[in-house]
mmCIF file of C-alpha atoms in Angstrom:
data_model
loop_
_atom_site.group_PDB
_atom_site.id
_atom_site.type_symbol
_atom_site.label_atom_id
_atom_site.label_comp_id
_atom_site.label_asym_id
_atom_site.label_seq_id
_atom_site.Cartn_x
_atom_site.Cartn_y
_atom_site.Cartn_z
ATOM 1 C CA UNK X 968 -10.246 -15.314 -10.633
ATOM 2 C CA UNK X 969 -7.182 -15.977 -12.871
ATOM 3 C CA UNK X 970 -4.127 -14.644 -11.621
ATOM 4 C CA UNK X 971 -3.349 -11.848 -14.439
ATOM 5 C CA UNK X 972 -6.774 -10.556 -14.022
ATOM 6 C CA UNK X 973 -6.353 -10.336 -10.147
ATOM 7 C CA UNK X 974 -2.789 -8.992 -10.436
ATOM 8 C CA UNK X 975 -4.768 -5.784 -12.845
ATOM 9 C CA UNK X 976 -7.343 -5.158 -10.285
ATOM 10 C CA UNK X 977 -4.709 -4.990 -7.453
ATOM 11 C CA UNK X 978 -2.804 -2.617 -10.016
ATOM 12 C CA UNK X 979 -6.221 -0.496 -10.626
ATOM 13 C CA UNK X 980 -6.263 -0.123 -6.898
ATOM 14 C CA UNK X 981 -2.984 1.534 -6.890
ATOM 15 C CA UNK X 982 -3.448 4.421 -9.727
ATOM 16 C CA UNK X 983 -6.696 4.445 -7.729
ATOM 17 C CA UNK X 984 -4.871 5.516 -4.586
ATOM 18 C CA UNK X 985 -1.856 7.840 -6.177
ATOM 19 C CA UNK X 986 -4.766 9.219 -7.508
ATOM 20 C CA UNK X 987 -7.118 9.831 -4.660
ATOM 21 C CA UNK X 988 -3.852 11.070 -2.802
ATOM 22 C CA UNK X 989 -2.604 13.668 -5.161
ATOM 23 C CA UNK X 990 -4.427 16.687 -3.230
ATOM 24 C CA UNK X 991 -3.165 15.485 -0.141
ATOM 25 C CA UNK X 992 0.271 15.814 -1.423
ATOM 26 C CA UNK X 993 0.107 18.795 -3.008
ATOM 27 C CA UNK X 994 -0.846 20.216 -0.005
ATOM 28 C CA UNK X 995 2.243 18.610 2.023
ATOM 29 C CA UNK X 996 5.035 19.961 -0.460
ATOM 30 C CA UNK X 997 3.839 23.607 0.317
ATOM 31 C CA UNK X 998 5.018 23.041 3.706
ATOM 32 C CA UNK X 999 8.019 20.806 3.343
ATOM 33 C CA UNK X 1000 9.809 20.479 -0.352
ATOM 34 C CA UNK X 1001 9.234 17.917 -2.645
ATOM 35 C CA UNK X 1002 12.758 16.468 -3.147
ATOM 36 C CA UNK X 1003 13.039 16.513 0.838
ATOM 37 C CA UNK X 1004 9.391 14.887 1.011
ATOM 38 C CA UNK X 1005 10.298 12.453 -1.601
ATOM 39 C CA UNK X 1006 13.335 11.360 0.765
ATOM 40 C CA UNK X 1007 11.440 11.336 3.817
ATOM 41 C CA UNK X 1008 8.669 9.453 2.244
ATOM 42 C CA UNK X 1009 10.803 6.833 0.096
ATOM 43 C CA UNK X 1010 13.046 6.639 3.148
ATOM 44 C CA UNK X 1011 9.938 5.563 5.376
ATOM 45 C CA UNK X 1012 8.747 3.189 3.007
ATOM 46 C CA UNK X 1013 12.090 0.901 2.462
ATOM 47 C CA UNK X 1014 11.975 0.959 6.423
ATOM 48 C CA UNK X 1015 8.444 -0.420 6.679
ATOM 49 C CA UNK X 1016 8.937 -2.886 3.711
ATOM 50 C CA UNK X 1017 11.972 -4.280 4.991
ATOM 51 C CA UNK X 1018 10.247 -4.464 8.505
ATOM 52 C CA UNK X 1019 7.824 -6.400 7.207
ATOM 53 C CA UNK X 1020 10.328 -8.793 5.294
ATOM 54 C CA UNK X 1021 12.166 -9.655 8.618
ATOM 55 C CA UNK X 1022 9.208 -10.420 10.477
ATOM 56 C CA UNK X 1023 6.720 -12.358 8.247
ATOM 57 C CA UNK X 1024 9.136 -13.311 5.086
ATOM 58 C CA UNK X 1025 12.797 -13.451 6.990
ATOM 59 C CA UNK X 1026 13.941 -16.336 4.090
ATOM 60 C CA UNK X 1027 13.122 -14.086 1.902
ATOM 61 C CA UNK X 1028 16.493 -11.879 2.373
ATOM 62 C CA UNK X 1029 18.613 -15.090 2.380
ATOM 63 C CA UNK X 1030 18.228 -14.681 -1.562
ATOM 64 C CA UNK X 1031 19.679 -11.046 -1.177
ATOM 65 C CA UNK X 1032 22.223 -10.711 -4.021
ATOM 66 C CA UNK X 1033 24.440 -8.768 -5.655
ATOM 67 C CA UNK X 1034 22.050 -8.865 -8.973
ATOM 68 C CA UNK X 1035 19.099 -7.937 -6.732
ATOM 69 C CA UNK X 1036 20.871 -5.073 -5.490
ATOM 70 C CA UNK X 1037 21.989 -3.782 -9.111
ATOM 71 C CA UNK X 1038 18.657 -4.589 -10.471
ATOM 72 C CA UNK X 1039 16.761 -2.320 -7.067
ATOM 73 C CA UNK X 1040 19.635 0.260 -7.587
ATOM 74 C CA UNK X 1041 18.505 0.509 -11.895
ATOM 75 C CA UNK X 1042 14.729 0.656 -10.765
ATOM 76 C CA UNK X 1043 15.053 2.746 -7.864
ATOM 77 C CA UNK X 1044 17.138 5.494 -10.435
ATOM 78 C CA UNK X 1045 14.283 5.052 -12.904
ATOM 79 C CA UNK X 1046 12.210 6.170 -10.140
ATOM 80 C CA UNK X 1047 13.544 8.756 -8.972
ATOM 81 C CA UNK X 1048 14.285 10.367 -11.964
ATOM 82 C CA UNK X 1049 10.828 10.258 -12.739
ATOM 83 C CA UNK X 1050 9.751 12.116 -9.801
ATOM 84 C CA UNK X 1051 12.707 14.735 -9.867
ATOM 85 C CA UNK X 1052 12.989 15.500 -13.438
ATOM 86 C CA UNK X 1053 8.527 15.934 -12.785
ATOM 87 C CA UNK X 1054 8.785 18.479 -9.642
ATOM 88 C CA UNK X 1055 11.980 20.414 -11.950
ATOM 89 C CA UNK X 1056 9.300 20.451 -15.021
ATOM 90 C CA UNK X 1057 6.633 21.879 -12.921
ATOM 91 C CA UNK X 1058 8.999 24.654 -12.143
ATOM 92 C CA UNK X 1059 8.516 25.723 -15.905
ATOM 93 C CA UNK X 1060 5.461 24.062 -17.101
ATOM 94 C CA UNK X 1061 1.895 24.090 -16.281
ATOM 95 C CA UNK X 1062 -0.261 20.800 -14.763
ATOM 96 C CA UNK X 1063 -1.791 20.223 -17.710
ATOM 97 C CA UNK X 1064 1.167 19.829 -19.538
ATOM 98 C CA UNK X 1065 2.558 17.672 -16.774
ATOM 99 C CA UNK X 1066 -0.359 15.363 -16.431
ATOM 100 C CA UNK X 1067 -0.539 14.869 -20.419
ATOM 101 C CA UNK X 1068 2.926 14.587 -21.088
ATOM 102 C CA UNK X 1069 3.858 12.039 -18.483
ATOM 103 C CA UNK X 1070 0.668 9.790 -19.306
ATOM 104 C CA UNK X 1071 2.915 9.571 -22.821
ATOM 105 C CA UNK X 1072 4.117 6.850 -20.899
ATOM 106 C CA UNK X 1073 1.406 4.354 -22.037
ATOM 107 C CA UNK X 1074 2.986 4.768 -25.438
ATOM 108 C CA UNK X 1075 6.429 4.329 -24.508
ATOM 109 C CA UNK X 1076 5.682 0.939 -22.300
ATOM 110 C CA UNK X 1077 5.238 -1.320 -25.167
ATOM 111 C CA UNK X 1078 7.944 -0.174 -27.296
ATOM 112 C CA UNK X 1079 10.033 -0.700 -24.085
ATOM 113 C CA UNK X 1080 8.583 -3.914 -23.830
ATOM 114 C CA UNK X 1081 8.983 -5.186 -27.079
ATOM 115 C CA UNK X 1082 12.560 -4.328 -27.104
ATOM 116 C CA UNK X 1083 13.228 -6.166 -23.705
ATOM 117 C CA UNK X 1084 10.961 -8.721 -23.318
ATOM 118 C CA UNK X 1085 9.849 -9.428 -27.119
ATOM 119 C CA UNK X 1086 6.255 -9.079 -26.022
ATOM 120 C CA UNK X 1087 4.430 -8.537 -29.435
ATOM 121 C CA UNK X 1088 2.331 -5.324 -29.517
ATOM 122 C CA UNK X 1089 -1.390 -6.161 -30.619
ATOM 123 C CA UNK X 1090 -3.690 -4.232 -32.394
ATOM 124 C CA UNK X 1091 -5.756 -4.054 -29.324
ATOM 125 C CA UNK X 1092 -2.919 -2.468 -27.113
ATOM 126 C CA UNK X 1093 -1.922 -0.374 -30.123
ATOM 127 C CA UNK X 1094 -5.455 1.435 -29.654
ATOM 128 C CA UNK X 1095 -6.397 0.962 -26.260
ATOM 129 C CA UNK X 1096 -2.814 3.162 -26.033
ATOM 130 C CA UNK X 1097 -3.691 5.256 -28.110
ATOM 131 C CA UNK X 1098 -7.282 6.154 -26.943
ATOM 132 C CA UNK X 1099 -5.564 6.510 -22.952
ATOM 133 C CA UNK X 1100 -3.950 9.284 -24.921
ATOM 134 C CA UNK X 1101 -6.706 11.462 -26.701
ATOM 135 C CA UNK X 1102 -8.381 10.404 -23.148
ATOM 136 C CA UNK X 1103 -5.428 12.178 -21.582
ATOM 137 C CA UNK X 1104 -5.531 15.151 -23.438
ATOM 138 C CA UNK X 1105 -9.133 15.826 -23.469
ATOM 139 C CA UNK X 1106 -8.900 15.416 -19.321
ATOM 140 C CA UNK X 1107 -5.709 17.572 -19.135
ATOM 141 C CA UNK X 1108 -6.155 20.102 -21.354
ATOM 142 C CA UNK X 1109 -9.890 21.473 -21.545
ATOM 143 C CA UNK X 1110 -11.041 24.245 -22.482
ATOM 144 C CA UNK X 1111 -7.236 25.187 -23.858
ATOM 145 C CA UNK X 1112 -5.027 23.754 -26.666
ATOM 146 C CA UNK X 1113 -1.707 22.061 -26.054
ATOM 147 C CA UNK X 1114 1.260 24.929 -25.674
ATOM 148 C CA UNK X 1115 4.648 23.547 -24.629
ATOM 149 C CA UNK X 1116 7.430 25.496 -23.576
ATOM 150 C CA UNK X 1117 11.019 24.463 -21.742
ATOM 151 C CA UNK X 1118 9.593 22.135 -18.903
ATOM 152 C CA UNK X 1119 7.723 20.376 -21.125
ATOM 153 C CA UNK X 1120 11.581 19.009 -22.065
ATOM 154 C CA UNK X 1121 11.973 18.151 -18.269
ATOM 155 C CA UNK X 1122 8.402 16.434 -17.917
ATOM 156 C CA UNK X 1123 9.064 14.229 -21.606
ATOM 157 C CA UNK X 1124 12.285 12.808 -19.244
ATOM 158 C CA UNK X 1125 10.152 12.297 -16.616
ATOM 159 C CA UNK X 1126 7.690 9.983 -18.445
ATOM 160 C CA UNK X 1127 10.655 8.096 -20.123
ATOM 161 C CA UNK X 1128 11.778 7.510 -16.654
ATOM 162 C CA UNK X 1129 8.575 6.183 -15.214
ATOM 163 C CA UNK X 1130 8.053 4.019 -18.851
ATOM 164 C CA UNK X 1131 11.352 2.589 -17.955
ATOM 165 C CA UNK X 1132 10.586 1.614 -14.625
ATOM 166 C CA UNK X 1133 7.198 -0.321 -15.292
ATOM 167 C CA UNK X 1134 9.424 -2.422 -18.029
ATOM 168 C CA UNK X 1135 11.819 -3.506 -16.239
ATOM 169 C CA UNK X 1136 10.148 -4.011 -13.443
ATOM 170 C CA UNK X 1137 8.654 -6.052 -15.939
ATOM 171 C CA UNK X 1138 12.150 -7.846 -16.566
ATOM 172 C CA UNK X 1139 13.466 -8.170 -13.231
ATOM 173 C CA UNK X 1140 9.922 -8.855 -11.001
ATOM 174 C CA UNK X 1141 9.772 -12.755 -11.926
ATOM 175 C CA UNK X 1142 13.336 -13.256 -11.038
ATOM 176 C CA UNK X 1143 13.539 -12.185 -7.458
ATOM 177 C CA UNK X 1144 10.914 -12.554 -4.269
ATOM 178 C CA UNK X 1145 8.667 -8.913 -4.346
ATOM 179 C CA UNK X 1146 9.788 -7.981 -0.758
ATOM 180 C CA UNK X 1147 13.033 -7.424 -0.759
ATOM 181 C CA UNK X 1148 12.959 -6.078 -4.216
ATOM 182 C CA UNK X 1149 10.729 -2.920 -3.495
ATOM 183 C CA UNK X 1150 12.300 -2.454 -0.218
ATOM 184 C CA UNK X 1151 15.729 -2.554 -1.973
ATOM 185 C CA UNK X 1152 14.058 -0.127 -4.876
ATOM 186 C CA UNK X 1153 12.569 2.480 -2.075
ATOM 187 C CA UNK X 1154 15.573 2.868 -0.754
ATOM 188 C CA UNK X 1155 17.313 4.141 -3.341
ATOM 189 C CA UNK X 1156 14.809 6.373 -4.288
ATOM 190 C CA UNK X 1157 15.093 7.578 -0.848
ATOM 191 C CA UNK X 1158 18.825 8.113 -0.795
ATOM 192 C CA UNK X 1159 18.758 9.977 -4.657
ATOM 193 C CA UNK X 1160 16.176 12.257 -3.051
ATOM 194 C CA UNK X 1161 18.588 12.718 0.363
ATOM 195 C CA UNK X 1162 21.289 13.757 -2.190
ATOM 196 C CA UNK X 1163 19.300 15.691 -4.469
ATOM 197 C CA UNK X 1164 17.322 17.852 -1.908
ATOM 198 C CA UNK X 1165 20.911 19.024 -0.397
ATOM 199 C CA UNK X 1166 21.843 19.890 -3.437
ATOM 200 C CA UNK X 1167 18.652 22.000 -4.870
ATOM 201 C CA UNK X 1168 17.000 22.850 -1.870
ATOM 202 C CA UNK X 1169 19.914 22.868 0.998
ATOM 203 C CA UNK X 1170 20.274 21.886 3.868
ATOM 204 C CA UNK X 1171 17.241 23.493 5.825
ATOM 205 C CA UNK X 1172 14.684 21.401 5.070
ATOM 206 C CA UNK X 1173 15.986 18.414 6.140
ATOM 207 C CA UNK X 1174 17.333 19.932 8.853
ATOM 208 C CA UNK X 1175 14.095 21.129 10.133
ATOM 209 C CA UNK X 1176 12.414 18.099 9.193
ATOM 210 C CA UNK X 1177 11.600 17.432 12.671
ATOM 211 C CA UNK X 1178 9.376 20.144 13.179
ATOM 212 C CA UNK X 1179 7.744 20.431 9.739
ATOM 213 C CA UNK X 1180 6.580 17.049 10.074
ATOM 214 C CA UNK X 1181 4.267 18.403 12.918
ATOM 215 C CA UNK X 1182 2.179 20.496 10.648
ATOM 216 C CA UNK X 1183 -1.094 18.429 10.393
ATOM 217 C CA UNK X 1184 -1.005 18.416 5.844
ATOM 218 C CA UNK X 1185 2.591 17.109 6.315
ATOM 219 C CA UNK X 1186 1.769 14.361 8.847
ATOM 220 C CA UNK X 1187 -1.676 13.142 7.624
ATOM 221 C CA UNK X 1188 0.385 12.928 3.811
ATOM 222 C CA UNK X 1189 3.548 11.248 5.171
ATOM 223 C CA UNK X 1190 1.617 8.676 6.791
ATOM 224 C CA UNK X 1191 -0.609 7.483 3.360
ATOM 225 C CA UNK X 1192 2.618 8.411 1.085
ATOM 226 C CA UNK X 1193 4.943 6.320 3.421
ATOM 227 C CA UNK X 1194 2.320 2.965 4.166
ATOM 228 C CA UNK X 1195 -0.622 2.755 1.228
ATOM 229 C CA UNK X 1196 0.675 4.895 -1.663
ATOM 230 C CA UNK X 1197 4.564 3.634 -1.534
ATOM 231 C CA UNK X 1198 5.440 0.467 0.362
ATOM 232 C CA UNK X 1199 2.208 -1.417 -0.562
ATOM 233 C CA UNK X 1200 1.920 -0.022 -3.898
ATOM 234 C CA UNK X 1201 5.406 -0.778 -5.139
ATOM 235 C CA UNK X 1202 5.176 -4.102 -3.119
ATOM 236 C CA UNK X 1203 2.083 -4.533 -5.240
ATOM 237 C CA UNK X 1204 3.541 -3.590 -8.386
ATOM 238 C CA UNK X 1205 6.742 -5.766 -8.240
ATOM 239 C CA UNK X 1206 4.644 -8.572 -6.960
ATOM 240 C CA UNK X 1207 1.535 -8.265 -10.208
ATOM 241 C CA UNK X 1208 3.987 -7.714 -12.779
ATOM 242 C CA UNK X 1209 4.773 -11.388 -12.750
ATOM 243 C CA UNK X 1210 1.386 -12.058 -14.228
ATOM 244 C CA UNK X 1211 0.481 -9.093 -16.530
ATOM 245 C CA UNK X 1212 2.442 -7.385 -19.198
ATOM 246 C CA UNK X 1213 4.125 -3.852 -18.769
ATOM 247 C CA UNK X 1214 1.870 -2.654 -21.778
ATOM 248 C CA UNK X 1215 -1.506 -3.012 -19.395
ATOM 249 C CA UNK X 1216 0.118 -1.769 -16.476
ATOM 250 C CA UNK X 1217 0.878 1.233 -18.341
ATOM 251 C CA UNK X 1218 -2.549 1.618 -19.385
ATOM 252 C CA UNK X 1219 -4.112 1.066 -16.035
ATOM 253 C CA UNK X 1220 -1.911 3.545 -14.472
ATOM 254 C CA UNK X 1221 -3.258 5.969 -17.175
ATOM 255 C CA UNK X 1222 -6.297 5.834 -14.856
ATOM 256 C CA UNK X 1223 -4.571 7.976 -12.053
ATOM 257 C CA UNK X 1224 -5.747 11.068 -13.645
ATOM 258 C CA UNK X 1225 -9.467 10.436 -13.054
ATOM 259 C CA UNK X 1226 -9.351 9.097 -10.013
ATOM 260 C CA UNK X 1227 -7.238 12.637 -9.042
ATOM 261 C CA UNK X 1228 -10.135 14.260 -10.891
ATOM 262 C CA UNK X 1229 -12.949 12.401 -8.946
ATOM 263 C CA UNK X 1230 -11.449 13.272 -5.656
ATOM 264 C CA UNK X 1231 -10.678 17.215 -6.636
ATOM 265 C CA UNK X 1232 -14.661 16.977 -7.841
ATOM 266 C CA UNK X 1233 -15.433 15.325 -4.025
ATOM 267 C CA UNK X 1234 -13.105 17.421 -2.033
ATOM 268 C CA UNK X 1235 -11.512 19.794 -4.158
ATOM 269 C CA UNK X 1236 -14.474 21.986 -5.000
ATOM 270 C CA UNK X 1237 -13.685 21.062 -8.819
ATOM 271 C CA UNK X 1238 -15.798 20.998 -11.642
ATOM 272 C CA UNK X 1239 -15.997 18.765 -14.456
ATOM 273 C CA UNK X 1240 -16.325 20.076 -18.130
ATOM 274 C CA UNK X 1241 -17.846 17.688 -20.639
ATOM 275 C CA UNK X 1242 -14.149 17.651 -22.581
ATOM 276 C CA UNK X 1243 -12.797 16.282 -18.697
ATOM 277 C CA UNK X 1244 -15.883 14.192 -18.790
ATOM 278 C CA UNK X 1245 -14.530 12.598 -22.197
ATOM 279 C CA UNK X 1246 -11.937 12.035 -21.309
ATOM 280 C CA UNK X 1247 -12.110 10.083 -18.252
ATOM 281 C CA UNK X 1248 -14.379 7.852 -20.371
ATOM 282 C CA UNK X 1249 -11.617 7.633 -22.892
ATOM 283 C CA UNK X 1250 -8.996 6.420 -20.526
ATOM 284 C CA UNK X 1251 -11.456 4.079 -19.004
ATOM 285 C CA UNK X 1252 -12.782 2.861 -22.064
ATOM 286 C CA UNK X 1253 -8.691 2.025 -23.121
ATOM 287 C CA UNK X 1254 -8.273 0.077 -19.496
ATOM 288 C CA UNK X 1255 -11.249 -2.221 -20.330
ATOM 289 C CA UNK X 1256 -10.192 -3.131 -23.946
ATOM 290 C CA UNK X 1257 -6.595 -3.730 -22.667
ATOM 291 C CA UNK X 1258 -8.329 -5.874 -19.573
ATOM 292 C CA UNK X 1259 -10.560 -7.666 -21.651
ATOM 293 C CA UNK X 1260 -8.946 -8.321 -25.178
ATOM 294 C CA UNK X 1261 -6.555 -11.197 -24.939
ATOM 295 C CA UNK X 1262 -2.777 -10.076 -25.731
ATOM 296 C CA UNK X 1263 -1.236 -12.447 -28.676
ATOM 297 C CA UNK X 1264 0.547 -15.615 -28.130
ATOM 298 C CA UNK X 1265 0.209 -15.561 -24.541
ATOM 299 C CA UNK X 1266 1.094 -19.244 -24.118
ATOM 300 C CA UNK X 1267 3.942 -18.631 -26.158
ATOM 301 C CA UNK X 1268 4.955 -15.799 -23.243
ATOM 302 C CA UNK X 1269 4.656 -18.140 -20.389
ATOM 303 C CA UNK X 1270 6.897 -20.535 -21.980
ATOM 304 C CA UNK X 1271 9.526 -17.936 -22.753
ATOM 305 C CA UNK X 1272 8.979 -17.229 -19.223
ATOM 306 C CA UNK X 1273 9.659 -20.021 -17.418
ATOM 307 C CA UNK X 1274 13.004 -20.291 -20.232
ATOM 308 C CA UNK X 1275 14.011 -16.951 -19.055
ATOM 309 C CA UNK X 1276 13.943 -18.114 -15.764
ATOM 310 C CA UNK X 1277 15.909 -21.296 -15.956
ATOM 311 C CA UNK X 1278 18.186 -19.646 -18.142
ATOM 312 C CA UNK X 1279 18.688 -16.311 -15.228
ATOM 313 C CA UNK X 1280 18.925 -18.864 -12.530
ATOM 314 C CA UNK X 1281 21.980 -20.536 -14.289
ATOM 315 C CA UNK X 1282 23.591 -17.477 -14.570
#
């Protein structure tokens, strides 16, 4: 299997488990805030990654930087902005709006790319965008038309954020070993969220951290959030990106939704509407087209890419 189709499969596997996961978090943030969950949980993850790195891939810090530790600090803001300015929007907005507006994000990627790594935009990513969309909105909203109000604002932010995270990740994953990069990225996250859940939520949550980890919907989501859904899934991301282009990881990611929607149908007591139903076909339908149509010039992009390199090493 060649390497960019293997490193979109591994990426399908992680909207696969964000989205199987997404009950099992909401549940946990009833219990124990999200900022403070976010900092527990992004905390955690660095920790294991960087674990990890010492004991299997210990060379792998001897390239440690001060570049890789600007370029972790830039991601690891992206991040978290995207998660914080998405639990503020919530506040104000409804899921629907949330889930639809943030997938807006599979627009924004190629832009993004195109502007930082020249990557020309074919007509094939043009629509297979564009149907992850409708497919999006069909999913998100139905039964209701689109209304937006003041968090909608908060949620647009959020999906800028999380567009400008996949592209540079994009820009910085070929230059630096995977490990030490997400581990370096997590833990920023981590320490935005420490800062930002004194400052919104106070100082009680952390401060009874101890016991609110106890409760079972806590525990059971701290332990998949931590391991599967944020140290391996970032470790995968940073690591793929080297062999696909930010505009069909943006795409595939569009296919959290369903998976969310598969598991609320399978656990969740949920029902599916033939709009939903759509929908999910939609967003599918865009992943394949963006898997299977080739994206142009891509010869052209691995020379640029090993130029980029040579060029970034030099510097």
């Amino acid at each position: 299997m060649k390497r960019s189709r293997m490193a979109d499969f591994s990426l399908l596997l992680v909207a696969m488990m964000w989205g199987c996961t997404f009950l099992i978090v909401q549940n946990a943030v009833k219990v124990l805030p999200p900022l403070a969950f976010n900092s527990i949980r992004f905390t955690g993850a660095a920790l294991l990654l960087a674990l990890i790195t010492f004991i299997f891939y210990r060379k792998e810090w001897k390239q440690l930087s001060f570049r890789m530790v600007r370029d972790s600090l830039l991601l690891g803001l992206f991040l978290f902005m995207g998660y914080g300015f998405q639990t503020m929007g919530l506040l104000y907005t409804t899921t629907s709006n949330t889930g639809f507006i943030t997938g807006l994000s599979v627009v924004l990627v190629p832009f993004l790319s195109l502007a930082l790594l020249k990557h020309a935009i074919s007509r094939y990513t043009w629509f297979s965008a564009a149907l992850a969309v409708v497919g999006l909105y069909l999913l998100t909203f139905t039964g209701s038309a689109l209304s937006l109000n003041k968090g909608d604002a908060l949620i647009l932010l959020c999906a800028i954020a999380f567009a400008l995270q996949v592209a540079y990740t994009g820009v910085y994953a070929p230059h630096y070993p995977a490990l030490p990069l997400a581990s370096l990225q997590l833990a920023f996250v981590g320490l935005f969220s420490i800062v930002a859940s004194l400052i919104f939520e106070g100082a009680a949550p952390l401060a009874h951290s101890a016991e609110l980890i106890k409760e079972p919907d806590v525990l059971w989501a701290l332990l998949i959030s931590i391991g599967p859904t944020s140290a391996f899934a970032f470790w995968i991301q940073t690591a793929c990106q080297k062999y696909t282009t930010p505009s069909r990881v943006a795409i595939i990611y569009a296919t959290e939704p369903v998976f969310a929607v598969l598991t609320g149908l399978a656990f969740g007591g949920e029902t599916l509407g033939m709009s939903a139903l759509l929908g999910c076909g939609c967003i599918l339908g865009a992943m394949l087209m963006a898997e299977l149509c080739p994206e142009p010039g891509q010869n052209q992009h691995k020379k640029n890419y090993f130029s980029k390199l040579h060029l970034f090493r030099k510097r």
